[in-house]
mmCIF file of N, CA and C in Angstrom:
data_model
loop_
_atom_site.group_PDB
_atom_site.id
_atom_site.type_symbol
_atom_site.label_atom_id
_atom_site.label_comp_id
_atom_site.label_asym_id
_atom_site.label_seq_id
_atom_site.Cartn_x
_atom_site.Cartn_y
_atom_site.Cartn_z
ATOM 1 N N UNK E 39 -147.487 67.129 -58.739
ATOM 2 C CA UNK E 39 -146.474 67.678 -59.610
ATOM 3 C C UNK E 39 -145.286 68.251 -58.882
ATOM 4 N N UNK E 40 -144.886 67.984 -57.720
ATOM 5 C CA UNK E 40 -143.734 68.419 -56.669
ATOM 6 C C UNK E 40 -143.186 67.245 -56.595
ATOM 7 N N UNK E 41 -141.944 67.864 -57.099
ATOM 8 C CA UNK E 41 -140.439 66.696 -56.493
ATOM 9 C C UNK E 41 -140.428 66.631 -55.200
ATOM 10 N N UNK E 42 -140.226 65.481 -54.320
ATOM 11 C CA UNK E 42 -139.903 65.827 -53.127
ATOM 12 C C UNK E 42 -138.780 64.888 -52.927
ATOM 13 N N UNK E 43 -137.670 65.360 -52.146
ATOM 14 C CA UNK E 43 -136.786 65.062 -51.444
ATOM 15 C C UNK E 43 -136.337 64.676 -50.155
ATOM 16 N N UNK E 44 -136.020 63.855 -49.817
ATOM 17 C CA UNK E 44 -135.588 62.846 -48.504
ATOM 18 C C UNK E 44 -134.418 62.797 -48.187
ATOM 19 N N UNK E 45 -133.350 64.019 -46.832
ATOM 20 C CA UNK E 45 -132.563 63.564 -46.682
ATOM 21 C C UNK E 45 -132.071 62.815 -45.262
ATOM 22 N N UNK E 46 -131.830 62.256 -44.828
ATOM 23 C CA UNK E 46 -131.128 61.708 -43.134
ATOM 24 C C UNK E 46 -130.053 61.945 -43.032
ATOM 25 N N UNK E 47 -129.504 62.915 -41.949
ATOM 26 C CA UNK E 47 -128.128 63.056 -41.238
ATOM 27 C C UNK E 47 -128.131 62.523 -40.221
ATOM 28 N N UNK E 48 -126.842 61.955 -39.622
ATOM 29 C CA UNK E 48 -126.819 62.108 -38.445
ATOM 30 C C UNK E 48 -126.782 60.817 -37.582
ATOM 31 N N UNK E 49 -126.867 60.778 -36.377
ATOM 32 C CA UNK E 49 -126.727 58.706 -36.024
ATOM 33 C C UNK E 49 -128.403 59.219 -36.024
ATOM 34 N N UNK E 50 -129.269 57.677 -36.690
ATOM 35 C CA UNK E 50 -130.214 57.862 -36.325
ATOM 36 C C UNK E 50 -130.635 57.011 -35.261
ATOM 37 N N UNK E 51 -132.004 57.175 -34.417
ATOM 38 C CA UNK E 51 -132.142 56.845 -33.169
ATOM 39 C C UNK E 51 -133.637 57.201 -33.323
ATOM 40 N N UNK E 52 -134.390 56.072 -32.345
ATOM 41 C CA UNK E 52 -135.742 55.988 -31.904
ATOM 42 C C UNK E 52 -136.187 57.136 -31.247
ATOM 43 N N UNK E 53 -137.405 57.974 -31.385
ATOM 44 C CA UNK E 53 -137.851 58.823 -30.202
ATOM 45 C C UNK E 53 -138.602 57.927 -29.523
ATOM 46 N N UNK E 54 -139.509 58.739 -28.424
ATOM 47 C CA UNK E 54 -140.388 58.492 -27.847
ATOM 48 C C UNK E 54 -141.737 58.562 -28.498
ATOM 49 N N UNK E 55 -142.741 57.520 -28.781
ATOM 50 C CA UNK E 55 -143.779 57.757 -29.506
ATOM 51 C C UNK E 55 -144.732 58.681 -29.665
ATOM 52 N N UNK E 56 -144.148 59.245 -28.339
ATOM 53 C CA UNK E 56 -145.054 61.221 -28.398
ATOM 54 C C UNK E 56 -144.827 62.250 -29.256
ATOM 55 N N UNK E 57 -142.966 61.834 -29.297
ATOM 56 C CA UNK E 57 -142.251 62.540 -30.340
ATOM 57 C C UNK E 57 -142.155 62.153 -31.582
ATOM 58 N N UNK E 58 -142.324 60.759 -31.885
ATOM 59 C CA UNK E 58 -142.505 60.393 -32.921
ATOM 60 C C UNK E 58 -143.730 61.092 -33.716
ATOM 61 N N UNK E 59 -144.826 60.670 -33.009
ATOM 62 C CA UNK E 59 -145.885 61.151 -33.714
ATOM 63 C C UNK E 59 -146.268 62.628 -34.052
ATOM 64 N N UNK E 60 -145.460 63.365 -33.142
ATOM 65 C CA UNK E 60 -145.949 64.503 -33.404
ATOM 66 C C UNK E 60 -145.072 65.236 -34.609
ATOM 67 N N UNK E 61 -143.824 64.821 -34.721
ATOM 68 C CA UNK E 61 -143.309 65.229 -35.837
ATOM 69 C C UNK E 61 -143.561 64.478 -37.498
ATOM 70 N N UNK E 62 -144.083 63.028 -36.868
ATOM 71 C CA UNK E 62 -144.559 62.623 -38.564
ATOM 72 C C UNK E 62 -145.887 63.882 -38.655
ATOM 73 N N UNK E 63 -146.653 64.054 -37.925
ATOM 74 C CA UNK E 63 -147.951 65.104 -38.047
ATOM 75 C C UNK E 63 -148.011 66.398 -38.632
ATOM 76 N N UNK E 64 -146.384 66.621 -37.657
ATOM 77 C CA UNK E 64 -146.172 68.115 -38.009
ATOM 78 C C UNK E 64 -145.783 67.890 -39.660
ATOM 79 N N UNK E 65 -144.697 66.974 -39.878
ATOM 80 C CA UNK E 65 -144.394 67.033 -41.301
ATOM 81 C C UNK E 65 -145.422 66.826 -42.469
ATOM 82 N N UNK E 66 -146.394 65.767 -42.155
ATOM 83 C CA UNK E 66 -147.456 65.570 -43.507
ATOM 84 C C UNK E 66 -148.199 66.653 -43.065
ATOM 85 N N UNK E 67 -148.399 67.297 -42.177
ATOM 86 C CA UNK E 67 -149.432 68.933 -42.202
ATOM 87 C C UNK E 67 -147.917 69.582 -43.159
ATOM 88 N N UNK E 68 -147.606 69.653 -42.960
ATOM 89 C CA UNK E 68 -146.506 70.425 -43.692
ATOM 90 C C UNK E 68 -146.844 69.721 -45.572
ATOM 91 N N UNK E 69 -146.184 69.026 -45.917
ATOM 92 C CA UNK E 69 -146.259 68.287 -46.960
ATOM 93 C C UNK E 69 -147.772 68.646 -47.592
ATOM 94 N N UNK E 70 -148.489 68.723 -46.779
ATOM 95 C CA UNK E 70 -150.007 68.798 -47.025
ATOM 96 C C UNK E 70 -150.250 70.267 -47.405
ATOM 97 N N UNK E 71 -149.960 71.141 -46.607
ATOM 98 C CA UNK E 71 -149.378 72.580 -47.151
ATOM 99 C C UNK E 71 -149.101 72.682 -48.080
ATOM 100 N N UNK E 72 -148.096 72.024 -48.636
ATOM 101 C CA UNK E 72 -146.848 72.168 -49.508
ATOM 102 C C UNK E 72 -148.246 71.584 -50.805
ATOM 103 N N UNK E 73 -148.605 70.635 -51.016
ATOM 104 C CA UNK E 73 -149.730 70.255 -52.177
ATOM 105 C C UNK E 73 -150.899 71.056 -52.005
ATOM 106 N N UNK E 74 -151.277 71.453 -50.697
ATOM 107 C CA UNK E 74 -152.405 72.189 -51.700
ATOM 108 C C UNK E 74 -152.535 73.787 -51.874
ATOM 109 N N UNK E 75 -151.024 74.184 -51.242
ATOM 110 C CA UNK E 75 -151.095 75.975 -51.157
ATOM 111 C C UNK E 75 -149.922 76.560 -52.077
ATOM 112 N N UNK E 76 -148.410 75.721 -52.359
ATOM 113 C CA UNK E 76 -147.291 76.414 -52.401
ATOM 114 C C UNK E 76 -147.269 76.364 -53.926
ATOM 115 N N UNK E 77 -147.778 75.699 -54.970
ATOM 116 C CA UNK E 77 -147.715 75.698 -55.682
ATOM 117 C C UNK E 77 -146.367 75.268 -56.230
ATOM 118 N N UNK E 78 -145.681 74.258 -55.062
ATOM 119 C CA UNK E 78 -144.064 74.493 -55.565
ATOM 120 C C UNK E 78 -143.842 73.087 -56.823
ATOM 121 N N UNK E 79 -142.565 73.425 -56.954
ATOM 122 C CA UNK E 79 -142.117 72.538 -58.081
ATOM 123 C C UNK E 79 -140.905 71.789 -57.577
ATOM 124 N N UNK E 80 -140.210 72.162 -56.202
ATOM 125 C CA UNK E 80 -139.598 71.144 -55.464
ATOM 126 C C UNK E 80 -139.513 71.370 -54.342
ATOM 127 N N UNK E 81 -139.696 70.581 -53.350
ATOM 128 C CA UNK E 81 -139.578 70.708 -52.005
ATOM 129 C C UNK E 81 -138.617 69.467 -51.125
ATOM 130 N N UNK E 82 -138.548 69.712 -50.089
ATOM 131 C CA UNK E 82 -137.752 68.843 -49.585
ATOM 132 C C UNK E 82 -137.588 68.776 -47.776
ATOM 133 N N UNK E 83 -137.503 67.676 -47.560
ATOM 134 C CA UNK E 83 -137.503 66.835 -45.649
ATOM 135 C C UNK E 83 -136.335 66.266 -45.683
ATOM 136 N N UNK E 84 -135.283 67.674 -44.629
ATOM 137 C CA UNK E 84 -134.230 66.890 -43.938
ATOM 138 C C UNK E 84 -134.438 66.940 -42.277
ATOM 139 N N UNK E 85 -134.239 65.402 -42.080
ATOM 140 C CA UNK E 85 -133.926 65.000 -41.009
ATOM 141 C C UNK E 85 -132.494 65.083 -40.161
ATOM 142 N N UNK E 86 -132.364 65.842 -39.558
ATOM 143 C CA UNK E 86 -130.953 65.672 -38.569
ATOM 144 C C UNK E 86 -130.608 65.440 -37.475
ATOM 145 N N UNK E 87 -129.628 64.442 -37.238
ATOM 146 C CA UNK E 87 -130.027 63.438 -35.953
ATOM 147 C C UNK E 87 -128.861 64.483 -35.345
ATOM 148 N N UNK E 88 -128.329 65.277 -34.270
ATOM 149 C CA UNK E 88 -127.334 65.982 -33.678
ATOM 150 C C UNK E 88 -127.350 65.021 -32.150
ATOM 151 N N UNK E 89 -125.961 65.365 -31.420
ATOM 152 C CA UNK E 89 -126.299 64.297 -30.337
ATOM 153 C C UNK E 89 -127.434 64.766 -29.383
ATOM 154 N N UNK E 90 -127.902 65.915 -29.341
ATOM 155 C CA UNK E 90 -129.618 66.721 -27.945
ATOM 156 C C UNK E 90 -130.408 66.711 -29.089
ATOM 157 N N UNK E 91 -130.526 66.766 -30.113
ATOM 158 C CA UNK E 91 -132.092 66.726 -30.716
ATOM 159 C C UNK E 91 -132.060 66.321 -32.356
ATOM 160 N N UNK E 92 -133.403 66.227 -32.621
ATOM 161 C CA UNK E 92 -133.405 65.756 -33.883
ATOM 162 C C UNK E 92 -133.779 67.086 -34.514
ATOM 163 N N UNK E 93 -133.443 67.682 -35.835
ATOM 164 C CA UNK E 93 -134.145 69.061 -36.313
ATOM 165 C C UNK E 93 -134.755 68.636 -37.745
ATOM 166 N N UNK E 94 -135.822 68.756 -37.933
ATOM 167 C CA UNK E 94 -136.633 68.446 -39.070
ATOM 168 C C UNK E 94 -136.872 69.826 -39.879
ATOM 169 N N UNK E 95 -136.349 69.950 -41.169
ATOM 170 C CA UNK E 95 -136.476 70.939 -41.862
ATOM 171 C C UNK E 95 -137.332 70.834 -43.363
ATOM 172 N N UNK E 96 -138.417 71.340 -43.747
ATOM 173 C CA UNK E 96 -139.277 71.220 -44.784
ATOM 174 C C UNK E 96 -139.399 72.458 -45.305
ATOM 175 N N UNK E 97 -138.801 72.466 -46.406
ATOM 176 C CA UNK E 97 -138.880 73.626 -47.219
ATOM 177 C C UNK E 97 -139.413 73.384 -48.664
ATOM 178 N N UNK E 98 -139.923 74.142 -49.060
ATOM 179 C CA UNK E 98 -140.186 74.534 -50.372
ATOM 180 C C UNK E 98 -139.604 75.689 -51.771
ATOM 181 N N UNK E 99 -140.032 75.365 -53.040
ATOM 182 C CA UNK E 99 -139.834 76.805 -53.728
ATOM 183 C C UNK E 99 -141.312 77.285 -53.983
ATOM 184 N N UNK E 100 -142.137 76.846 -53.416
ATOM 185 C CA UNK E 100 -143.362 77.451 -54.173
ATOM 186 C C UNK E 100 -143.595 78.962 -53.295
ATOM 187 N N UNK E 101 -145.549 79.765 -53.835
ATOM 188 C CA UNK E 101 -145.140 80.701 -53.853
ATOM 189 C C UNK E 101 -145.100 81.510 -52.584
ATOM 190 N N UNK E 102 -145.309 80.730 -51.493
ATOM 191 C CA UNK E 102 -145.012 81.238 -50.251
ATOM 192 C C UNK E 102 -146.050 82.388 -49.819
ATOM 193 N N UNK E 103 -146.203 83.239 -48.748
ATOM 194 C CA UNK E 103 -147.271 83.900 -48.240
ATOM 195 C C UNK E 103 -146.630 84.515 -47.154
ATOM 196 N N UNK E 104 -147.498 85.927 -47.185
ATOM 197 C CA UNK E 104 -147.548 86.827 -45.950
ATOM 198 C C UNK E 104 -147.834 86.407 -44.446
ATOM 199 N N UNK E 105 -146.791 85.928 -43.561
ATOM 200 C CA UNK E 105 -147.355 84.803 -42.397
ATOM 201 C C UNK E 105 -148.085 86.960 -41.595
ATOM 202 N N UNK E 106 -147.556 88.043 -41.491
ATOM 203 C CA UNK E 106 -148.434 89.017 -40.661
ATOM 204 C C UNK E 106 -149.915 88.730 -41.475
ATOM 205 N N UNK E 107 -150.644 88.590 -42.425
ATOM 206 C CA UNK E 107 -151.769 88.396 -42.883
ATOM 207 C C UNK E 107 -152.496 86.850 -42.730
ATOM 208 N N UNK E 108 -151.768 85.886 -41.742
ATOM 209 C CA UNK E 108 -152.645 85.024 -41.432
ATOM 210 C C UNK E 108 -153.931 85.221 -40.036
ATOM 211 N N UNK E 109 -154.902 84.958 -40.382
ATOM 212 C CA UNK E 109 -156.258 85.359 -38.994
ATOM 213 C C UNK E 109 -155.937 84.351 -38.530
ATOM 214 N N UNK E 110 -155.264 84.186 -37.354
ATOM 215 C CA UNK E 110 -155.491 82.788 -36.444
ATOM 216 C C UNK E 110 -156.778 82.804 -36.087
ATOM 217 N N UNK E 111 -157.778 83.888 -35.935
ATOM 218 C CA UNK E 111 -158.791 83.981 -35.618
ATOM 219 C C UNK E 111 -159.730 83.731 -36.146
ATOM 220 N N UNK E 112 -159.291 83.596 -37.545
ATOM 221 C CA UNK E 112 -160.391 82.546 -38.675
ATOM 222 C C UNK E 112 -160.375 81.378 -38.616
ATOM 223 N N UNK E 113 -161.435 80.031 -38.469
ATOM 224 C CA UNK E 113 -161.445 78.840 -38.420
ATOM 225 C C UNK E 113 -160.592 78.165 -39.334
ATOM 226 N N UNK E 114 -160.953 78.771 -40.425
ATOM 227 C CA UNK E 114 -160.169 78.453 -41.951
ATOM 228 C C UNK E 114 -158.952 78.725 -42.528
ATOM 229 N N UNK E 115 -158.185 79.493 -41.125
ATOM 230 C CA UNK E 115 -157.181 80.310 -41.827
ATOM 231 C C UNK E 115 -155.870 79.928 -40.685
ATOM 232 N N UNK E 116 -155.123 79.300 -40.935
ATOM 233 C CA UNK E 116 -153.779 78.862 -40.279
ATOM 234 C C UNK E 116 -153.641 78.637 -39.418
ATOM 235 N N UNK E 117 -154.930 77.667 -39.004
ATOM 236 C CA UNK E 117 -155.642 76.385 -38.151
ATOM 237 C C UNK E 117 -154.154 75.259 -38.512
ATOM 238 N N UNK E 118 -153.732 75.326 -39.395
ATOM 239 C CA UNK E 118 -152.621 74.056 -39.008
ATOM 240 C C UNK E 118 -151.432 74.324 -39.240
ATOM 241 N N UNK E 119 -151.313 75.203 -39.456
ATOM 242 C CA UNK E 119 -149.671 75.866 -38.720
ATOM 243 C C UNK E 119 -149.741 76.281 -37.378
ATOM 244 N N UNK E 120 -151.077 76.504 -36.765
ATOM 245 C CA UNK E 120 -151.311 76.512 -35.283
ATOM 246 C C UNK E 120 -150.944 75.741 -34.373
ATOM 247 N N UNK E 121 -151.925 74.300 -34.766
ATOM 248 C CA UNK E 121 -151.694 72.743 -34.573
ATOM 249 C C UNK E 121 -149.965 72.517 -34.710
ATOM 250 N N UNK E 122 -149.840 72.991 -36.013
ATOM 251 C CA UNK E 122 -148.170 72.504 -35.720
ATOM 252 C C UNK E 122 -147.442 72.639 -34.167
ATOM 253 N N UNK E 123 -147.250 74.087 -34.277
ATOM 254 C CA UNK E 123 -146.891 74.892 -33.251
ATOM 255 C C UNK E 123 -147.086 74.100 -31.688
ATOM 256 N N UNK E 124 -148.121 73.707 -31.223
ATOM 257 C CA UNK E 124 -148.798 73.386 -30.814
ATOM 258 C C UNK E 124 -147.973 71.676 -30.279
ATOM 259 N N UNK E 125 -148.191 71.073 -31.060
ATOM 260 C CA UNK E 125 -147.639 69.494 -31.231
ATOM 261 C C UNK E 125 -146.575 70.030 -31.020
ATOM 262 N N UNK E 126 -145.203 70.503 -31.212
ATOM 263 C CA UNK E 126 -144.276 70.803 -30.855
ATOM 264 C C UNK E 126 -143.946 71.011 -29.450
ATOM 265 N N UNK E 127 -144.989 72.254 -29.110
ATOM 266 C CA UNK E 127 -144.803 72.481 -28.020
ATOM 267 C C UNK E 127 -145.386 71.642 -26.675
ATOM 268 N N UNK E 128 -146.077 70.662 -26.806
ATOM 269 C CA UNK E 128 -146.320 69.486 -26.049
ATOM 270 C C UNK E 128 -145.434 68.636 -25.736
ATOM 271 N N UNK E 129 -144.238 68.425 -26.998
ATOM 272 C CA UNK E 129 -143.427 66.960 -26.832
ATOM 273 C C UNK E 129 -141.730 67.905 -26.283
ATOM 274 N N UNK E 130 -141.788 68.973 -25.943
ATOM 275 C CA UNK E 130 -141.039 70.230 -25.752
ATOM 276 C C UNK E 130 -139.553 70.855 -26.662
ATOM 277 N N UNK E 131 -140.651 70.640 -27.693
ATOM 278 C CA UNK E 131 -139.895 70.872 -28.831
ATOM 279 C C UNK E 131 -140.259 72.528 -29.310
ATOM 280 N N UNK E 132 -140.128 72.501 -30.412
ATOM 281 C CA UNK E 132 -140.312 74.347 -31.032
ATOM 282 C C UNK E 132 -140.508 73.907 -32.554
ATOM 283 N N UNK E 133 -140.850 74.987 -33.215
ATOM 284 C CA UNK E 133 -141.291 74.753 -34.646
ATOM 285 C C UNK E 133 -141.180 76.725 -34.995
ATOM 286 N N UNK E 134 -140.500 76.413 -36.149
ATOM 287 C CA UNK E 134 -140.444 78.023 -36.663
ATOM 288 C C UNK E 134 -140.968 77.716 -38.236
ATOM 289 N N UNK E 135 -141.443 79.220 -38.707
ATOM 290 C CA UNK E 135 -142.033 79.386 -39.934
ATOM 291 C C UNK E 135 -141.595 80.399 -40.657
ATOM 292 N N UNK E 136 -140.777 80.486 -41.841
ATOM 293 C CA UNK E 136 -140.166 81.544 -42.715
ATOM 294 C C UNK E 136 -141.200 81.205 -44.172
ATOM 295 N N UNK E 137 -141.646 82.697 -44.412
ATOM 296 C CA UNK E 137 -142.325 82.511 -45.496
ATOM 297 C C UNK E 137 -142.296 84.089 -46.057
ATOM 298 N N UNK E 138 -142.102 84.119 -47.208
ATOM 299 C CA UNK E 138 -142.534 85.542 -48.095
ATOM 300 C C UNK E 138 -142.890 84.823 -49.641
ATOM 301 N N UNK E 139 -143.984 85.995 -49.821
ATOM 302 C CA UNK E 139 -144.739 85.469 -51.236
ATOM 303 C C UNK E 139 -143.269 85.793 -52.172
ATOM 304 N N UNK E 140 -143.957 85.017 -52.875
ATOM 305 C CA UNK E 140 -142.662 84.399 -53.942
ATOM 306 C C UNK E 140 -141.458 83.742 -53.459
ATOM 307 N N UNK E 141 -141.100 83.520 -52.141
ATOM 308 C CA UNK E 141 -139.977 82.761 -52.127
ATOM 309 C C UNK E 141 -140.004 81.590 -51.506
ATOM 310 N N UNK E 142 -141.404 81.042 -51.585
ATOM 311 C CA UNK E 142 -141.454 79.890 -51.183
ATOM 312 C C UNK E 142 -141.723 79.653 -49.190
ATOM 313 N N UNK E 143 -141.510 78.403 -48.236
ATOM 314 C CA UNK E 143 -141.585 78.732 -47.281
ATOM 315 C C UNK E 143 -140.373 77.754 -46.350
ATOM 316 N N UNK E 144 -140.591 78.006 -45.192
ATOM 317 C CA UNK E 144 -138.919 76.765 -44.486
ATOM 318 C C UNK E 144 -140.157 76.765 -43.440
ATOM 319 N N UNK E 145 -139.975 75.704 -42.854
ATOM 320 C CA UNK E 145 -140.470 75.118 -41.375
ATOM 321 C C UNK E 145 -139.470 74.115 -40.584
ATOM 322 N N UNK E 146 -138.728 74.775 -39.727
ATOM 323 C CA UNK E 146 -138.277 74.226 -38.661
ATOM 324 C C UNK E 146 -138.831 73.566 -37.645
ATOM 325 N N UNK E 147 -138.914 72.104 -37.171
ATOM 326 C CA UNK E 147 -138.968 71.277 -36.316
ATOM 327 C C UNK E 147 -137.661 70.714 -35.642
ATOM 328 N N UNK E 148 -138.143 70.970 -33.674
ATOM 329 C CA UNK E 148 -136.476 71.052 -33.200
ATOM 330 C C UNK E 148 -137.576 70.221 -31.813
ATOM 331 N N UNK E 149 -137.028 68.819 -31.891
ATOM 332 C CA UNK E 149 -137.615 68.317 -30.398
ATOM 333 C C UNK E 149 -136.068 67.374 -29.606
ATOM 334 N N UNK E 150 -135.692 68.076 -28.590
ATOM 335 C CA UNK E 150 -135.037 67.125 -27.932
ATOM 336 C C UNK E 150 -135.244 65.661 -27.888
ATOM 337 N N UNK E 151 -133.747 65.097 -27.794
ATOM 338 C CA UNK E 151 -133.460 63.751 -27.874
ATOM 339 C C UNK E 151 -133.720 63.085 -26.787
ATOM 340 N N UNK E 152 -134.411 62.407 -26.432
ATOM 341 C CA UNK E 152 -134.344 60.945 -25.262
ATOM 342 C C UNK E 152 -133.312 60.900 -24.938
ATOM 343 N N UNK E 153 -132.184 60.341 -23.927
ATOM 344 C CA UNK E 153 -130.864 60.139 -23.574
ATOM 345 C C UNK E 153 -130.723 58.943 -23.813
ATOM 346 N N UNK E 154 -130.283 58.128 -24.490
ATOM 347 C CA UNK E 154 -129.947 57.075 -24.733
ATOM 348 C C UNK E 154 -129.431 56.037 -23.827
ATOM 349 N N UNK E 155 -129.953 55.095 -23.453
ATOM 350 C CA UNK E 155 -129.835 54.139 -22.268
ATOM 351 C C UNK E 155 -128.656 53.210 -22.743
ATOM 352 N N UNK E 156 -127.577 53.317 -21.787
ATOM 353 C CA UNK E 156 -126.585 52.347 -21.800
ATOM 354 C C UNK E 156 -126.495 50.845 -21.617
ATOM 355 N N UNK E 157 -126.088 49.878 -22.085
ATOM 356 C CA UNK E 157 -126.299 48.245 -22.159
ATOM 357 C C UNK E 157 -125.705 48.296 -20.885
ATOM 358 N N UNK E 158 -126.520 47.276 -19.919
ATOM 359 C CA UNK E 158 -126.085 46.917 -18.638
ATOM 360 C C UNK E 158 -125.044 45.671 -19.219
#
């Protein structure tokens, strides 16, 4: 029952399949969030191609949550906003998390660009 939205800015361009994958991951953990916690009624994935990095932004309106009241220390408990974090920081990228109950949540994904190889 969530609208979701698709936007692309930007020149787009191939990553590296490390980076690839880790941001389709990070995003359907996200998306996946988004269906079974936010309760939202629209959400939305913009992609932005800038010339040093790509920034992936997933936000929602649903009802969002206290991120000081997550137990990383619980198995069950924000085990994959961890993982996000995580995948980011492997492909040497960053990932941020804005959330307060009732206003829904934003997740920033920011992984540097490959340099683009010039035609001999």
């Amino acid at each position: 029952g969530t609208q979701l939205n698709l936007k692309v800015t930007g020149k787009e361009r191939r990553l590296s399949s490390d980076k690839e994958v880790a941001l389709f991951r990070v995003t359907q953990e996200g998306v996946s969030n988004i269906v079974k916690h936010a309760r939202a009624t629209n959400a939305s994935i913009h992609l932005r191609f800038t010339k040093n990095k790509l920034i992936v932004r997933i936000e929602d309106d649903g009802c969002g949550f206290d991120m000081s009241k997550l137990d990383t220390q619980n198995p069950r408990c924000g085990l994959g906003l961890v993982g996000m974090k995580e995948r980011m920081s492997l492909v040497g990228g960053s990932l941020s998390i804005v959330s307060r109950p009732g206003a829904g949540t934003h997740i920033i994904a920011v992984v540097p660009l490959d340099e683009e190889k010039e035609d001999s």
